[in-house]
Amino acid sequence: NINDMTKTELTSAIGTAIAIIVSRVKVLLGLSKIVDVLYPTEVNDTEVLQTYTTKGGTSITYSLYFIKQGNVVYFRLSFRNVTTTSLSGGDSIFTFKNTEYKPKVVSLFYFKTTSGTSVINLYLSPSGIVITSPLPPDTNFSTDFITYIAQD
């Protein structure tokens, strides 16, 4: 009964209750972070937003969706040459400006994407994505890829 407690006993009981609550809050915060890693939120970036990337120029528009799970990032990239002429290649779509999603690439990672009969060669580097073949005008391309990130 609280009325039978001394001041010291009551202070001690309050301290114990607070310690239990603080410990419980810390455990819940830690578990919440684990749940966020297991069930991450998809992030979006574009040449307009430029939250996680910086656009490489004005000729290519892009939309990038990515999900980070642990140290792996799943990317879905859509891009388009918005000019009326083909780009010759060597054009950067974007560079990464956020290390949370920046890939850990020891050497350049080359890959391809297609749209109809057009095949586009690209490479992924720690700094961003570059098109290495001619990019036709007014054509949509998309690709998916997975990479490890530089940040642990």
PDB file of C-alpha atoms in Angstrom:
ATOM      1  CA  ASN A   1       0.000   0.000   0.000  1.00  0.00           C
ATOM      2  CA  ILE A   2       1.378   3.376  -1.017  1.00  0.00           C
ATOM      3  CA  ASN A   3       0.256   4.956   2.265  1.00  0.00           C
ATOM      4  CA  ASP A   4       2.507   2.573   4.214  1.00  0.00           C
ATOM      5  CA  MET A   5       5.666   3.436   2.195  1.00  0.00           C
ATOM      6  CA  THR A   6       8.391   5.689   3.514  1.00  0.00           C
ATOM      7  CA  LYS A   7       9.698   8.544   1.440  1.00  0.00           C
ATOM      8  CA  THR A   8      12.829   6.513   0.594  1.00  0.00           C
ATOM      9  CA  GLU A   9      10.789   3.434  -0.407  1.00  0.00           C
ATOM     10  CA  LEU A  10       8.470   5.525  -2.573  1.00  0.00           C
ATOM     11  CA  THR A  11      11.398   7.294  -4.274  1.00  0.00           C
ATOM     12  CA  SER A  12      13.055   3.918  -4.919  1.00  0.00           C
ATOM     13  CA  ALA A  13       9.824   2.456  -6.380  1.00  0.00           C
ATOM     14  CA  ILE A  14       9.447   5.467  -8.694  1.00  0.00           C
ATOM     15  CA  GLY A  15      13.087   5.117  -9.811  1.00  0.00           C
ATOM     16  CA  THR A  16      12.604   1.407 -10.546  1.00  0.00           C
ATOM     17  CA  ALA A  17       9.433   2.107 -12.548  1.00  0.00           C
ATOM     18  CA  ILE A  18      11.195   4.797 -14.605  1.00  0.00           C
ATOM     19  CA  ALA A  19      14.167   2.470 -15.291  1.00  0.00           C
ATOM     20  CA  ILE A  20      11.781  -0.233 -16.530  1.00  0.00           C
ATOM     21  CA  ILE A  21       9.973   2.255 -18.796  1.00  0.00           C
ATOM     22  CA  VAL A  22      13.227   3.714 -20.196  1.00  0.00           C
ATOM     23  CA  SER A  23      14.617   0.207 -20.841  1.00  0.00           C
ATOM     24  CA  ARG A  24      11.385  -0.804 -22.550  1.00  0.00           C
ATOM     25  CA  VAL A  25      11.449   2.320 -24.766  1.00  0.00           C
ATOM     26  CA  LYS A  26      15.078   1.612 -25.751  1.00  0.00           C
ATOM     27  CA  VAL A  27      14.220  -1.993 -26.626  1.00  0.00           C
ATOM     28  CA  LEU A  28      11.189  -0.916 -28.663  1.00  0.00           C
ATOM     29  CA  LEU A  29      13.271   1.666 -30.570  1.00  0.00           C
ATOM     30  CA  GLY A  30      15.917  -0.962 -31.347  1.00  0.00           C
ATOM     31  CA  LEU A  31      13.311  -3.477 -32.507  1.00  0.00           C
ATOM     32  CA  SER A  32      11.648  -0.789 -34.619  1.00  0.00           C
ATOM     33  CA  LYS A  33      14.936  -0.217 -36.464  1.00  0.00           C
ATOM     34  CA  ILE A  34      15.227  -3.954 -37.177  1.00  0.00           C
ATOM     35  CA  VAL A  35      11.665  -3.989 -38.544  1.00  0.00           C
ATOM     36  CA  ASP A  36      12.534  -1.008 -40.791  1.00  0.00           C
ATOM     37  CA  VAL A  37      15.480  -2.959 -42.247  1.00  0.00           C
ATOM     38  CA  LEU A  38      13.330  -6.056 -42.844  1.00  0.00           C
ATOM     39  CA  TYR A  39      10.429  -4.062 -44.305  1.00  0.00           C
ATOM     40  CA  PRO A  40      11.992  -0.953 -45.863  1.00  0.00           C
ATOM     41  CA  THR A  41      10.180   1.905 -47.520  1.00  0.00           C
ATOM     42  CA  GLU A  42      10.688   2.463 -51.247  1.00  0.00           C
ATOM     43  CA  VAL A  43      12.428   5.743 -52.047  1.00  0.00           C
ATOM     44  CA  ASN A  44      11.980   7.732 -55.275  1.00  0.00           C
ATOM     45  CA  ASP A  45      14.208  10.274 -56.964  1.00  0.00           C
ATOM     46  CA  THR A  46      14.044  12.106 -60.294  1.00  0.00           C
ATOM     47  CA  GLU A  47      15.929  14.767 -62.245  1.00  0.00           C
ATOM     48  CA  VAL A  48      13.437  17.227 -60.742  1.00  0.00           C
ATOM     49  CA  LEU A  49      13.681  16.134 -57.080  1.00  0.00           C
ATOM     50  CA  GLN A  50      17.424  15.357 -56.961  1.00  0.00           C
ATOM     51  CA  THR A  51      17.206  14.284 -53.328  1.00  0.00           C
ATOM     52  CA  TYR A  52      19.675  11.378 -53.535  1.00  0.00           C
ATOM     53  CA  THR A  53      21.153  12.009 -56.992  1.00  0.00           C
ATOM     54  CA  THR A  54      22.307  14.920 -59.142  1.00  0.00           C
ATOM     55  CA  LYS A  55      21.220  14.957 -62.770  1.00  0.00           C
ATOM     56  CA  GLY A  56      23.943  14.625 -65.373  1.00  0.00           C
ATOM     57  CA  GLY A  57      22.529  17.216 -67.750  1.00  0.00           C
ATOM     58  CA  THR A  58      19.314  18.460 -69.352  1.00  0.00           C
ATOM     59  CA  SER A  59      19.014  15.899 -72.184  1.00  0.00           C
ATOM     60  CA  ILE A  60      17.939  12.901 -70.076  1.00  0.00           C
ATOM     61  CA  THR A  61      15.013  12.636 -67.691  1.00  0.00           C
ATOM     62  CA  TYR A  62      14.932   9.801 -65.177  1.00  0.00           C
ATOM     63  CA  SER A  63      12.952   8.244 -62.395  1.00  0.00           C
ATOM     64  CA  LEU A  64      14.732   6.071 -59.861  1.00  0.00           C
ATOM     65  CA  TYR A  65      13.067   3.843 -57.291  1.00  0.00           C
ATOM     66  CA  PHE A  66      15.155   2.034 -54.732  1.00  0.00           C
ATOM     67  CA  ILE A  67      14.815  -0.032 -51.604  1.00  0.00           C
ATOM     68  CA  LYS A  68      17.653  -0.600 -49.143  1.00  0.00           C
ATOM     69  CA  GLN A  69      17.702  -3.840 -47.164  1.00  0.00           C
ATOM     70  CA  GLY A  70      20.761  -4.083 -44.953  1.00  0.00           C
ATOM     71  CA  ASN A  71      23.723  -3.316 -47.224  1.00  0.00           C
ATOM     72  CA  VAL A  72      21.914  -4.261 -50.461  1.00  0.00           C
ATOM     73  CA  VAL A  73      19.993  -1.783 -52.626  1.00  0.00           C
ATOM     74  CA  TYR A  74      17.439  -2.801 -55.271  1.00  0.00           C
ATOM     75  CA  PHE A  75      17.163  -0.194 -58.044  1.00  0.00           C
ATOM     76  CA  ARG A  76      14.532   0.360 -60.735  1.00  0.00           C
ATOM     77  CA  LEU A  77      15.588   3.021 -63.237  1.00  0.00           C
ATOM     78  CA  SER A  78      13.545   4.562 -66.059  1.00  0.00           C
ATOM     79  CA  PHE A  79      15.116   7.166 -68.340  1.00  0.00           C
ATOM     80  CA  ARG A  80      14.467   9.022 -71.573  1.00  0.00           C
ATOM     81  CA  ASN A  81      16.371  11.186 -74.053  1.00  0.00           C
ATOM     82  CA  VAL A  82      14.124  14.259 -74.299  1.00  0.00           C
ATOM     83  CA  THR A  83      15.995  15.824 -77.227  1.00  0.00           C
ATOM     84  CA  THR A  84      15.088  15.426 -80.907  1.00  0.00           C
ATOM     85  CA  THR A  85      18.467  13.872 -81.804  1.00  0.00           C
ATOM     86  CA  SER A  86      20.410  10.832 -80.619  1.00  0.00           C
ATOM     87  CA  LEU A  87      22.943  11.308 -77.860  1.00  0.00           C
ATOM     88  CA  SER A  88      26.301   9.834 -78.809  1.00  0.00           C
ATOM     89  CA  GLY A  89      27.061   8.057 -75.525  1.00  0.00           C
ATOM     90  CA  GLY A  90      29.232   8.945 -72.571  1.00  0.00           C
ATOM     91  CA  ASP A  91      26.365  10.910 -71.048  1.00  0.00           C
ATOM     92  CA  SER A  92      25.806  10.650 -67.305  1.00  0.00           C
ATOM     93  CA  ILE A  93      22.200  10.011 -66.299  1.00  0.00           C
ATOM     94  CA  PHE A  94      22.961  10.985 -62.704  1.00  0.00           C
ATOM     95  CA  THR A  95      25.562  10.911 -59.967  1.00  0.00           C
ATOM     96  CA  PHE A  96      24.901   9.766 -56.419  1.00  0.00           C
ATOM     97  CA  LYS A  97      25.077  12.473 -53.790  1.00  0.00           C
ATOM     98  CA  ASN A  98      23.829  10.436 -50.853  1.00  0.00           C
ATOM     99  CA  THR A  99      26.185   7.799 -49.405  1.00  0.00           C
ATOM    100  CA  GLU A 100      23.266   5.872 -47.923  1.00  0.00           C
ATOM    101  CA  TYR A 101      22.473   4.524 -51.418  1.00  0.00           C
ATOM    102  CA  LYS A 102      25.860   4.931 -53.129  1.00  0.00           C
ATOM    103  CA  PRO A 103      27.009   1.595 -54.587  1.00  0.00           C
ATOM    104  CA  LYS A 104      30.102  -0.241 -53.486  1.00  0.00           C
ATOM    105  CA  VAL A 105      31.653  -1.029 -56.855  1.00  0.00           C
ATOM    106  CA  VAL A 106      35.277  -2.088 -57.069  1.00  0.00           C
ATOM    107  CA  SER A 107      35.298  -1.733 -60.856  1.00  0.00           C
ATOM    108  CA  LEU A 108      32.711  -0.511 -63.346  1.00  0.00           C
ATOM    109  CA  PHE A 109      29.629  -2.701 -63.638  1.00  0.00           C
ATOM    110  CA  TYR A 110      28.403  -2.848 -67.254  1.00  0.00           C
ATOM    111  CA  PHE A 111      24.828  -3.791 -68.186  1.00  0.00           C
ATOM    112  CA  LYS A 112      22.275  -3.357 -70.990  1.00  0.00           C
ATOM    113  CA  THR A 113      18.663  -2.354 -71.365  1.00  0.00           C
ATOM    114  CA  THR A 114      16.351  -2.482 -74.358  1.00  0.00           C
ATOM    115  CA  SER A 115      13.338  -0.683 -75.756  1.00  0.00           C
ATOM    116  CA  GLY A 116      11.916  -2.301 -78.872  1.00  0.00           C
ATOM    117  CA  THR A 117      14.916  -2.887 -81.144  1.00  0.00           C
ATOM    118  CA  SER A 118      17.129  -0.326 -79.373  1.00  0.00           C
ATOM    119  CA  VAL A 119      19.808  -1.700 -77.046  1.00  0.00           C
ATOM    120  CA  ILE A 120      21.549   0.699 -74.684  1.00  0.00           C
ATOM    121  CA  ASN A 121      24.812  -0.037 -72.858  1.00  0.00           C
ATOM    122  CA  LEU A 122      25.353   1.533 -69.447  1.00  0.00           C
ATOM    123  CA  TYR A 123      27.749   1.268 -66.580  1.00  0.00           C
ATOM    124  CA  LEU A 124      27.367   1.733 -62.864  1.00  0.00           C
ATOM    125  CA  SER A 125      30.248   3.242 -60.934  1.00  0.00           C
ATOM    126  CA  PRO A 126      30.542   4.488 -57.345  1.00  0.00           C
ATOM    127  CA  SER A 127      29.720   7.946 -58.645  1.00  0.00           C
ATOM    128  CA  GLY A 128      26.665   7.204 -60.839  1.00  0.00           C
ATOM    129  CA  ILE A 129      25.282   5.748 -64.073  1.00  0.00           C
ATOM    130  CA  VAL A 130      26.648   6.559 -67.523  1.00  0.00           C
ATOM    131  CA  ILE A 131      25.278   5.624 -70.960  1.00  0.00           C
ATOM    132  CA  THR A 132      28.062   4.226 -73.169  1.00  0.00           C
ATOM    133  CA  SER A 133      26.183   3.792 -76.453  1.00  0.00           C
ATOM    134  CA  PRO A 134      24.023   6.084 -78.617  1.00  0.00           C
ATOM    135  CA  LEU A 135      20.702   6.947 -76.972  1.00  0.00           C
ATOM    136  CA  PRO A 136      17.879   7.481 -79.476  1.00  0.00           C
ATOM    137  CA  PRO A 137      15.562  10.460 -79.055  1.00  0.00           C
ATOM    138  CA  ASP A 138      12.158  10.242 -77.424  1.00  0.00           C
ATOM    139  CA  THR A 139      12.461   6.600 -76.318  1.00  0.00           C
ATOM    140  CA  ASN A 140      11.739   5.216 -72.861  1.00  0.00           C
ATOM    141  CA  PHE A 141      14.140   2.731 -71.285  1.00  0.00           C
ATOM    142  CA  SER A 142      14.000   0.958 -67.945  1.00  0.00           C
ATOM    143  CA  THR A 143      16.189  -1.477 -66.066  1.00  0.00           C
ATOM    144  CA  ASP A 144      16.470  -3.122 -62.666  1.00  0.00           C
ATOM    145  CA  PHE A 145      19.696  -3.894 -60.857  1.00  0.00           C
ATOM    146  CA  ILE A 146      20.965  -4.808 -57.406  1.00  0.00           C
ATOM    147  CA  THR A 147      24.147  -3.588 -55.751  1.00  0.00           C
ATOM    148  CA  TYR A 148      25.868  -3.496 -52.401  1.00  0.00           C
ATOM    149  CA  ILE A 149      26.213  -0.067 -50.850  1.00  0.00           C
ATOM    150  CA  ALA A 150      29.405   1.656 -49.748  1.00  0.00           C
ATOM    151  CA  GLN A 151      28.037   2.586 -46.329  1.00  0.00           C
ATOM    152  CA  ASP A 152      27.768  -0.149 -43.671  1.00  0.00           C
TER     153      ASP A 152
END
